mmCIF file of C-alpha atoms and ligand atoms in Angstrom:
data_model
loop_
_atom_site.group_PDB
_atom_site.id
_atom_site.type_symbol
_atom_site.label_atom_id
_atom_site.label_comp_id
_atom_site.label_asym_id
_atom_site.label_seq_id
_atom_site.Cartn_x
_atom_site.Cartn_y
_atom_site.Cartn_z
ATOM 1 C CA MET A 18 0.028 0.000 0.012
ATOM 2 C CA ARG A 19 1.751 2.973 -1.426
ATOM 3 C CA SER A 20 -0.434 6.095 -0.218
ATOM 4 C CA TRP A 21 -1.997 6.601 3.193
ATOM 5 C CA LEU A 22 -4.271 9.619 3.382
ATOM 6 C CA PHE A 23 -5.331 11.177 6.639
ATOM 7 C CA VAL A 24 -8.822 12.709 6.968
ATOM 8 C CA PRO A 25 -10.066 14.414 10.104
ATOM 9 C CA CYS A 26 -12.956 12.209 11.107
ATOM 10 C CA ASP A 27 -15.128 15.120 12.242
ATOM 11 C CA SER A 28 -15.340 16.472 8.543
ATOM 12 C CA GLU A 29 -17.862 14.417 6.343
ATOM 13 C CA ARG A 30 -16.954 16.693 3.510
ATOM 14 C CA LYS A 31 -13.197 15.762 3.522
ATOM 15 C CA ILE A 32 -14.101 12.155 4.256
ATOM 16 C CA GLU A 33 -16.228 11.665 1.192
ATOM 17 C CA LYS A 34 -13.316 13.598 -0.983
ATOM 18 C CA ALA A 35 -10.755 11.246 0.566
ATOM 19 C CA LEU A 36 -12.646 8.107 -0.370
ATOM 20 C CA ALA A 37 -12.970 9.123 -3.999
ATOM 21 C CA SER A 38 -9.376 10.002 -4.311
ATOM 22 C CA PRO A 39 -6.838 7.356 -5.681
ATOM 23 C CA ALA A 40 -5.410 6.717 -2.171
ATOM 24 C CA ASP A 41 -4.614 3.170 -1.417
ATOM 25 C CA VAL A 42 -5.468 3.759 2.317
ATOM 26 C CA VAL A 43 -7.811 6.396 3.812
ATOM 27 C CA ILE A 44 -7.037 6.855 7.562
ATOM 28 C CA LEU A 45 -9.999 8.208 9.476
ATOM 29 C CA ASP A 46 -8.266 10.340 12.139
ATOM 30 C CA MET A 47 -9.823 10.330 15.617
ATOM 31 C CA GLU A 48 -6.484 11.685 17.057
ATOM 32 C CA ASP A 49 -4.705 14.865 16.503
ATOM 33 C CA SER A 50 -6.706 16.470 13.781
ATOM 34 C CA VAL A 51 -9.774 16.253 15.723
ATOM 35 C CA ALA A 52 -10.224 18.930 18.562
ATOM 36 C CA ILE A 53 -11.090 17.228 21.979
ATOM 37 C CA GLY A 54 -14.686 18.760 21.924
ATOM 38 C CA ASN A 55 -15.374 17.327 18.451
ATOM 39 C CA LYS A 56 -14.350 13.759 19.260
ATOM 40 C CA PRO A 57 -17.936 12.487 20.371
ATOM 41 C CA GLN A 58 -19.139 13.825 17.036
ATOM 42 C CA ALA A 59 -16.304 12.326 14.926
ATOM 43 C CA ARG A 60 -17.130 9.056 16.940
ATOM 44 C CA GLN A 61 -20.724 9.175 15.528
ATOM 45 C CA ILE A 62 -19.623 9.922 12.012
ATOM 46 C CA LEU A 63 -17.121 6.886 12.209
ATOM 47 C CA LYS A 64 -19.714 4.570 13.494
ATOM 48 C CA SER A 65 -22.317 5.451 10.834
ATOM 49 C CA LEU A 66 -19.638 5.397 8.068
ATOM 50 C CA LEU A 67 -18.571 1.935 8.801
ATOM 51 C CA ALA A 68 -22.195 0.821 9.205
ATOM 52 C CA ASN A 69 -23.107 2.226 5.696
ATOM 53 C CA ARG A 70 -19.678 1.668 4.037
ATOM 54 C CA PRO A 71 -19.447 3.778 0.933
ATOM 55 C CA ALA A 72 -18.194 2.148 -2.312
ATOM 56 C CA THR A 73 -14.350 3.012 -2.580
ATOM 57 C CA ASN A 74 -11.225 1.272 -3.900
ATOM 58 C CA ALA A 75 -9.333 2.537 -0.885
ATOM 59 C CA GLN A 76 -8.768 0.454 2.386
ATOM 60 C CA ILE A 77 -10.402 2.072 5.340
ATOM 61 C CA TYR A 78 -8.220 2.376 8.392
ATOM 62 C CA VAL A 79 -9.071 4.226 11.742
ATOM 63 C CA ARG A 80 -6.389 6.051 13.699
ATOM 64 C CA VAL A 81 -7.545 5.843 17.384
ATOM 65 C CA ASN A 82 -6.332 7.997 20.211
ATOM 66 C CA PRO A 83 -3.206 6.732 22.013
ATOM 67 C CA LEU A 84 -3.257 4.155 24.751
ATOM 68 C CA ASP A 85 -2.575 6.659 27.558
ATOM 69 C CA SER A 86 -5.225 9.181 26.248
ATOM 70 C CA GLY A 87 -8.244 7.339 28.159
ATOM 71 C CA LEU A 88 -10.024 7.622 24.788
ATOM 72 C CA THR A 89 -8.822 4.401 22.848
ATOM 73 C CA GLU A 90 -11.662 2.241 24.242
ATOM 74 C CA LEU A 91 -14.407 4.798 22.998
ATOM 75 C CA ASP A 92 -12.844 4.991 19.637
ATOM 76 C CA LEU A 93 -12.756 1.085 19.659
ATOM 77 C CA GLU A 94 -16.313 0.903 20.581
ATOM 78 C CA ALA A 95 -17.498 2.953 17.591
ATOM 79 C CA THR A 96 -15.704 0.285 15.442
ATOM 80 C CA GLN A 97 -16.815 -2.930 16.938
ATOM 81 C CA ALA A 98 -20.352 -3.436 15.090
ATOM 82 C CA HIS A 99 -18.581 -2.983 11.667
ATOM 83 C CA LEU A 100 -14.629 -3.455 11.637
ATOM 84 C CA PRO A 101 -12.591 -1.155 9.546
ATOM 85 C CA ASP A 102 -9.791 -2.714 7.296
ATOM 86 C CA GLY A 103 -7.138 -1.825 9.694
ATOM 87 C CA TYR A 104 -6.143 0.517 12.647
ATOM 88 C CA MET A 105 -3.419 2.994 13.222
ATOM 89 C CA LEU A 106 -2.023 3.116 16.871
ATOM 90 C CA PRO A 107 -0.178 6.544 17.492
ATOM 91 C CA LYS A 108 2.485 7.214 20.047
ATOM 92 C CA THR A 109 3.515 3.760 20.832
ATOM 93 C CA ASN A 110 6.527 3.372 23.270
ATOM 94 C CA SER A 111 7.408 -0.084 22.207
ATOM 95 C CA GLY A 112 6.165 -3.385 20.744
ATOM 96 C CA ASP A 113 4.368 -3.915 23.965
ATOM 97 C CA ASP A 114 1.813 -1.260 23.260
ATOM 98 C CA VAL A 115 0.896 -2.841 20.037
ATOM 99 C CA LYS A 116 0.532 -6.270 21.847
ATOM 100 C CA ALA A 117 -1.731 -4.578 24.433
ATOM 101 C CA PHE A 118 -3.807 -2.863 21.749
ATOM 102 C CA ASN A 119 -3.989 -6.100 19.572
ATOM 103 C CA GLN A 120 -5.422 -7.876 22.772
ATOM 104 C CA SER A 121 -8.165 -5.015 23.266
ATOM 105 C CA LEU A 122 -9.258 -5.490 19.658
ATOM 106 C CA GLY A 123 -10.488 -8.834 20.210
ATOM 107 C CA GLN A 124 -10.444 -9.769 16.726
ATOM 108 C CA SER A 125 -7.559 -9.678 14.156
ATOM 109 C CA ARG A 126 -7.104 -6.712 12.077
ATOM 110 C CA PRO A 127 -3.909 -5.037 10.434
ATOM 111 C CA ILE A 128 -2.352 -2.620 12.593
ATOM 112 C CA ILE A 129 0.201 0.162 11.656
ATOM 113 C CA ALA A 130 2.170 1.773 14.589
ATOM 114 C CA ILE A 131 3.359 5.324 14.642
ATOM 115 C CA ALA A 132 6.475 4.361 16.390
ATOM 116 C CA THR A 133 8.699 7.605 17.043
ATOM 117 C CA GLU A 134 6.267 9.841 18.589
ATOM 118 C CA THR A 135 7.680 9.894 22.189
ATOM 119 C CA ALA A 136 11.047 10.250 23.743
ATOM 120 C CA ALA A 137 11.076 6.767 25.198
ATOM 121 C CA SER A 138 10.146 5.414 21.674
ATOM 122 C CA LEU A 139 13.545 6.112 20.386
ATOM 123 C CA PHE A 140 15.214 3.427 22.513
ATOM 124 C CA THR A 141 12.533 0.801 21.455
ATOM 125 C CA LEU A 142 12.568 0.541 17.717
ATOM 126 C CA GLY A 143 14.010 -2.754 17.529
ATOM 127 C CA THR A 144 11.085 -4.358 19.722
ATOM 128 C CA TYR A 145 8.385 -4.685 17.159
ATOM 129 C CA GLY A 146 9.192 -8.176 15.736
ATOM 130 C CA ASN A 147 7.425 -11.439 16.891
ATOM 131 C CA LEU A 148 4.576 -9.647 18.752
ATOM 132 C CA ASN A 149 1.909 -12.328 17.969
ATOM 133 C CA ALA A 150 -0.117 -9.361 16.918
ATOM 134 C CA ASN A 151 -1.142 -8.409 13.307
ATOM 135 C CA LEU A 152 1.456 -5.542 12.919
ATOM 136 C CA THR A 153 1.821 -5.067 9.101
ATOM 137 C CA ALA A 154 3.522 -1.609 8.904
ATOM 138 C CA MET A 155 5.388 0.999 10.906
ATOM 139 C CA THR A 156 5.747 4.857 10.297
ATOM 140 C CA TRP A 157 7.405 7.860 12.014
ATOM 141 C CA GLY A 158 6.384 11.208 12.962
ATOM 142 C CA ALA A 159 8.591 14.372 13.588
ATOM 143 C CA GLU A 160 5.794 16.786 15.118
ATOM 144 C CA ASP A 161 4.764 15.032 18.213
ATOM 145 C CA LEU A 162 8.588 13.922 18.839
ATOM 146 C CA SER A 163 9.856 17.451 18.481
ATOM 147 C CA ASN A 164 7.297 18.475 21.155
ATOM 148 C CA ALA A 165 8.396 15.430 23.376
ATOM 149 C CA LEU A 166 12.087 16.463 23.019
ATOM 150 C CA GLY A 167 11.304 20.083 23.879
ATOM 151 C CA ALA A 168 12.569 21.263 20.504
ATOM 152 C CA THR A 169 11.150 24.597 18.923
ATOM 153 C CA THR A 170 11.024 23.021 15.529
ATOM 154 C CA ALA A 171 12.238 19.802 13.793
ATOM 155 C CA TYR A 172 13.578 21.737 10.657
ATOM 156 C CA ASN A 173 16.775 23.645 10.086
ATOM 157 C CA GLU A 174 17.085 26.988 8.232
ATOM 158 C CA GLN A 175 17.073 25.117 5.001
ATOM 159 C CA GLY A 176 13.785 23.528 5.545
ATOM 160 C CA ASN A 177 15.378 20.024 6.267
ATOM 161 C CA LEU A 178 14.777 17.786 9.211
ATOM 162 C CA THR A 179 17.416 18.104 11.822
ATOM 163 C CA GLU A 180 19.413 15.129 13.459
ATOM 164 C CA PRO A 181 16.979 13.659 15.910
ATOM 165 C CA TYR A 182 14.208 13.227 13.281
ATOM 166 C CA ARG A 183 16.569 11.792 10.610
ATOM 167 C CA MET A 184 17.499 9.482 13.389
ATOM 168 C CA ALA A 185 13.924 8.605 14.100
ATOM 169 C CA ARG A 186 13.113 8.106 10.543
ATOM 170 C CA ASN A 187 16.108 5.851 9.857
ATOM 171 C CA LEU A 188 15.572 3.820 13.019
ATOM 172 C CA CYS A 189 11.898 3.356 11.995
ATOM 173 C CA LEU A 190 12.788 2.024 8.573
ATOM 174 C CA ALA A 191 15.489 -0.562 10.200
ATOM 175 C CA GLY A 192 12.875 -1.445 13.090
ATOM 176 C CA ALA A 193 10.182 -2.108 10.348
ATOM 177 C CA ARG A 194 12.505 -4.452 8.411
ATOM 178 C CA ALA A 195 13.788 -6.069 11.503
ATOM 179 C CA ALA A 196 10.159 -6.755 12.355
ATOM 180 C CA ASN A 197 9.374 -7.865 8.934
ATOM 181 C CA VAL A 198 6.560 -5.254 8.317
ATOM 182 C CA GLU A 199 6.328 -2.546 5.784
ATOM 183 C CA PRO A 200 8.220 0.970 6.467
ATOM 184 C CA ILE A 201 5.944 3.791 5.561
ATOM 185 C CA ASP A 202 7.415 7.230 5.342
ATOM 186 C CA SER A 203 5.909 10.194 7.286
ATOM 187 C CA ILE A 204 3.934 13.032 5.762
ATOM 188 C CA TYR A 205 5.260 15.942 3.932
ATOM 189 C CA PRO A 206 3.422 18.908 5.498
ATOM 190 C CA ASN A 207 3.531 21.531 2.525
ATOM 191 C CA PHE A 208 0.585 20.277 0.543
ATOM 192 C CA LYS A 209 1.152 23.018 -2.085
ATOM 193 C CA ASP A 210 4.769 21.879 -3.030
ATOM 194 C CA PRO A 211 4.497 18.733 -5.199
ATOM 195 C CA ASP A 212 8.118 19.009 -6.210
ATOM 196 C CA GLY A 213 9.273 19.103 -2.584
ATOM 197 C CA LEU A 214 6.928 16.165 -1.953
ATOM 198 C CA ARG A 215 8.398 14.100 -4.976
ATOM 199 C CA ILE A 216 12.062 14.822 -3.671
ATOM 200 C CA GLN A 217 11.047 13.435 -0.221
ATOM 201 C CA ALA A 218 9.301 10.517 -1.566
ATOM 202 C CA LEU A 219 11.913 9.581 -3.938
ATOM 203 C CA ALA A 220 14.549 9.791 -1.133
ATOM 204 C CA ALA A 221 12.302 7.565 0.923
ATOM 205 C CA ALA A 222 11.789 4.821 -1.834
ATOM 206 C CA ARG A 223 15.469 4.818 -2.445
ATOM 207 C CA ASP A 224 16.190 4.098 1.224
ATOM 208 C CA GLY A 225 13.678 1.252 1.454
ATOM 209 C CA PHE A 226 10.357 2.655 2.458
ATOM 210 C CA THR A 227 7.416 1.176 0.495
ATOM 211 C CA GLY A 228 4.918 3.937 0.829
ATOM 212 C CA LYS A 229 4.181 7.364 2.388
ATOM 213 C CA MET A 230 1.491 9.126 4.464
ATOM 214 C CA ALA A 231 -0.289 11.999 2.993
ATOM 215 C CA ILE A 232 -2.524 14.835 4.384
ATOM 216 C CA HIS A 233 -4.047 16.220 1.324
ATOM 217 C CA PRO A 234 -5.653 14.475 -1.659
ATOM 218 C CA ASN A 235 -3.447 16.382 -4.221
ATOM 219 C CA GLN A 236 -0.386 14.360 -2.665
ATOM 220 C CA ILE A 237 -1.706 11.048 -3.742
ATOM 221 C CA ASP A 238 -0.667 11.018 -7.404
ATOM 222 C CA VAL A 239 2.993 11.968 -6.711
ATOM 223 C CA ILE A 240 3.128 9.238 -3.963
ATOM 224 C CA ASN A 241 1.585 6.440 -5.840
ATOM 225 C CA ASP A 242 3.719 7.321 -8.864
ATOM 226 C CA VAL A 243 7.023 7.322 -6.898
ATOM 227 C CA PHE A 244 6.156 3.900 -5.149
ATOM 228 C CA THR A 245 5.227 2.016 -8.210
ATOM 229 C CA PRO A 246 8.174 0.380 -10.045
ATOM 230 C CA SER A 247 8.710 2.419 -13.270
ATOM 231 C CA ALA A 248 9.054 0.787 -16.767
ATOM 232 C CA THR A 249 12.878 1.377 -16.682
ATOM 233 C CA GLU A 250 13.114 -0.395 -13.252
ATOM 234 C CA ILE A 251 11.208 -3.220 -14.298
ATOM 235 C CA GLU A 252 13.502 -3.398 -17.592
ATOM 236 C CA ASN A 253 16.703 -3.249 -15.727
ATOM 237 C CA ALA A 254 15.400 -5.843 -13.135
ATOM 238 C CA GLN A 255 14.623 -8.215 -16.167
ATOM 239 C CA LYS A 256 18.098 -7.620 -17.416
ATOM 240 C CA ILE A 257 19.766 -8.727 -14.308
ATOM 241 C CA ILE A 258 17.637 -11.907 -13.881
ATOM 242 C CA GLU A 259 18.308 -12.822 -17.542
ATOM 243 C CA ALA A 260 21.999 -12.324 -17.150
ATOM 244 C CA PHE A 261 22.092 -14.700 -14.076
ATOM 245 C CA LYS A 262 20.072 -17.351 -15.753
ATOM 246 C CA GLU A 263 22.375 -17.297 -18.853
ATOM 247 C CA SER A 264 25.476 -17.332 -16.667
ATOM 248 C CA LYS A 265 24.251 -20.873 -15.298
ATOM 249 C CA ASN A 266 24.940 -20.643 -11.544
ATOM 250 C CA GLN A 267 27.404 -17.868 -11.404
ATOM 251 C CA GLY A 268 27.338 -15.844 -8.262
ATOM 252 C CA VAL A 269 28.133 -12.725 -10.204
ATOM 253 C CA VAL A 270 27.729 -11.303 -13.608
ATOM 254 C CA ALA A 271 28.655 -8.044 -15.649
ATOM 255 C CA ILE A 272 26.255 -6.007 -17.529
ATOM 256 C CA ASP A 273 27.570 -2.969 -19.503
ATOM 257 C CA GLY A 274 30.598 -2.754 -17.497
ATOM 258 C CA GLN A 275 28.847 -3.026 -14.054
ATOM 259 C CA MET A 276 29.270 -5.686 -11.559
ATOM 260 C CA TYR A 277 26.134 -7.489 -10.105
ATOM 261 C CA ASP A 278 26.140 -10.265 -7.434
ATOM 262 C CA ILE A 279 23.373 -11.884 -5.366
ATOM 263 C CA PRO A 280 22.109 -8.904 -3.364
ATOM 264 C CA HIS A 281 21.453 -7.309 -7.030
ATOM 265 C CA LEU A 282 19.692 -10.531 -8.084
ATOM 266 C CA LYS A 283 17.497 -10.492 -4.941
ATOM 267 C CA ARG A 284 16.741 -6.904 -5.354
ATOM 268 C CA ALA A 285 15.500 -7.481 -8.840
ATOM 269 C CA GLU A 286 13.404 -10.397 -7.802
ATOM 270 C CA LYS A 287 11.833 -8.186 -5.206
ATOM 271 C CA LEU A 288 11.073 -5.299 -7.535
ATOM 272 C CA LEU A 289 9.412 -7.570 -9.987
ATOM 273 C CA ALA A 290 7.437 -9.220 -7.220
ATOM 274 C CA ARG A 291 6.291 -5.874 -6.159
ATOM 275 C CA SER A 292 5.307 -4.742 -9.446
ATOM 276 C CA ARG A 293 3.234 -7.943 -10.174
ATOM 277 C CA ALA A 294 1.466 -7.355 -6.815
ATOM 278 C CA LEU A 295 0.467 -3.861 -7.647
ATOM 279 C CA SER A 296 -0.803 -4.831 -11.152
HETATM 280 N N1 COA B 330 -8.793 14.539 2.836
HETATM 281 C C1 COA B 330 -9.971 14.819 2.125
HETATM 282 N N2 COA B 330 -10.224 15.954 1.371
HETATM 283 C C2 COA B 330 -9.366 17.140 1.926
HETATM 284 C C3 COA B 330 -8.203 16.731 2.662
HETATM 285 C C4 COA B 330 -7.889 15.495 3.073
HETATM 286 N N3 COA B 330 -6.976 15.139 3.949
HETATM 287 N N4 COA B 330 -7.666 17.994 2.810
HETATM 288 C C5 COA B 330 -8.292 18.900 1.990
HETATM 289 N N5 COA B 330 -9.384 18.378 1.430
HETATM 290 C C6 COA B 330 -10.251 18.883 0.509
HETATM 291 C C7 COA B 330 -10.791 20.216 1.109
HETATM 292 O O1 COA B 330 -12.086 19.877 2.046
HETATM 293 C C8 COA B 330 -11.124 21.073 0.010
HETATM 294 O O2 COA B 330 -12.412 20.686 -0.669
HETATM 295 P P1 COA B 330 -13.595 21.728 -0.787
HETATM 296 O O3 COA B 330 -13.055 22.936 -1.334
HETATM 297 O O4 COA B 330 -14.594 21.048 -1.514
HETATM 298 O O5 COA B 330 -13.956 22.009 0.718
HETATM 299 C C9 COA B 330 -10.173 20.556 -1.125
HETATM 300 O O6 COA B 330 -9.562 19.298 -0.445
HETATM 301 C C10 COA B 330 -9.089 21.402 -1.220
HETATM 302 O O7 COA B 330 -8.563 21.777 0.119
HETATM 303 P P2 COA B 330 -7.434 23.024 0.338
HETATM 304 O O8 COA B 330 -8.192 24.324 0.263
HETATM 305 O O9 COA B 330 -6.290 22.919 -0.543
HETATM 306 O O10 COA B 330 -7.030 22.827 1.725
HETATM 307 P P3 COA B 330 -7.787 23.281 3.087
HETATM 308 O O11 COA B 330 -7.263 24.525 3.519
HETATM 309 O O12 COA B 330 -9.196 23.078 3.067
HETATM 310 O O13 COA B 330 -7.150 22.023 4.209
HETATM 311 C C11 COA B 330 -5.744 20.930 5.783
HETATM 312 C C12 COA B 330 -5.824 22.010 4.711
HETATM 313 C C13 COA B 330 -4.267 20.750 6.101
HETATM 314 C C14 COA B 330 -6.494 21.553 6.978
HETATM 315 C C15 COA B 330 -6.407 19.577 5.141
HETATM 316 O O14 COA B 330 -5.623 19.137 4.179
HETATM 317 C C16 COA B 330 -6.398 18.398 6.196
HETATM 318 O O15 COA B 330 -7.410 18.500 7.059
HETATM 319 N N6 COA B 330 -5.651 17.527 6.077
HETATM 320 C C17 COA B 330 -5.615 16.484 6.977
HETATM 321 C C18 COA B 330 -4.891 16.849 8.294
HETATM 322 C C19 COA B 330 -4.827 15.521 9.084
HETATM 323 O O16 COA B 330 -5.494 14.757 9.189
HETATM 324 N N7 COA B 330 -3.872 15.602 9.957
HETATM 325 C C20 COA B 330 -3.520 14.513 10.849
HETATM 326 C C21 COA B 330 -2.278 13.511 10.500
HETATM 327 S S1 COA B 330 -0.831 14.580 10.295
HETATM 328 MG MG1 MG B 331 0.426 13.517 16.136
#
């Protein structure tokens, strides 16, 4: 799943737009984009939307309030009669939080954790494997983390993330891979800057992330494009696989003056598998 679009669950207008967008996943947000006074109304909207599920190509996920908010149970109650396709759990401190949440679900549903939003969370990014819970993806966030760390901002003068948030991003990637779940890149907050979004998404895809969060429908096309293997990438992968076949059991081959060994072969096979899964 390449594009994950947040939508505040107290806005029926935005929900309608999100479900009509090309997002792979729409995340109905009960947490930070809904003011505390609007949460009961958002819960009503959530309940009735799940009961009368509109036709959409998107998976419908729900971001519940975090475990220490005292609101998680109320959010879950609103989803019990008609389950969403998955849940997002914010502000996890470690894999134990996912385990506890999974138990309170009662039924198995995919879970994506936002695993870098508290100070303590930075020390536990390797604890998300073998949870015996349906954790399928992990993502990171800079805004809550910068609050938790006492920073004035997460960005430097050039508009780039500073060291603590680069570290959180990178550890989330490694933690997700170590746990054998999908690493999903965080949001790009400037929704009127498609070029900047593309640069960030390309960097994420290059590093190993397989999708990216979005906050606005106009970010979805860029994200879907970047996280779909291109014709050139597919062709190059096929060339590598062909070269290994022709070499009859060599561990290393040369194509156009470049060395390719087993990691390149595995990467090419993964890319083709991903392309097949998306088509
Ligand atoms: N999902 C669905 N529709 C959205 C949307 C979203 N995330 N963000 C904007 N839209 C809609 C708007 O409602 C508007 O439609 P309308 O003109 O028919 O009302 C249209 O897209 C254009 O929106 P625009 O004017 O460019 O932006 P805005 O000022 O209305 O909204 C935000 C800007 C940031 C408030 C809005 O994009 C938003 O709510 N994003 C999600 C925030 C969120 O969930 N954050 C939590 C996770 S970090
Ligand atoms: Mg938040």
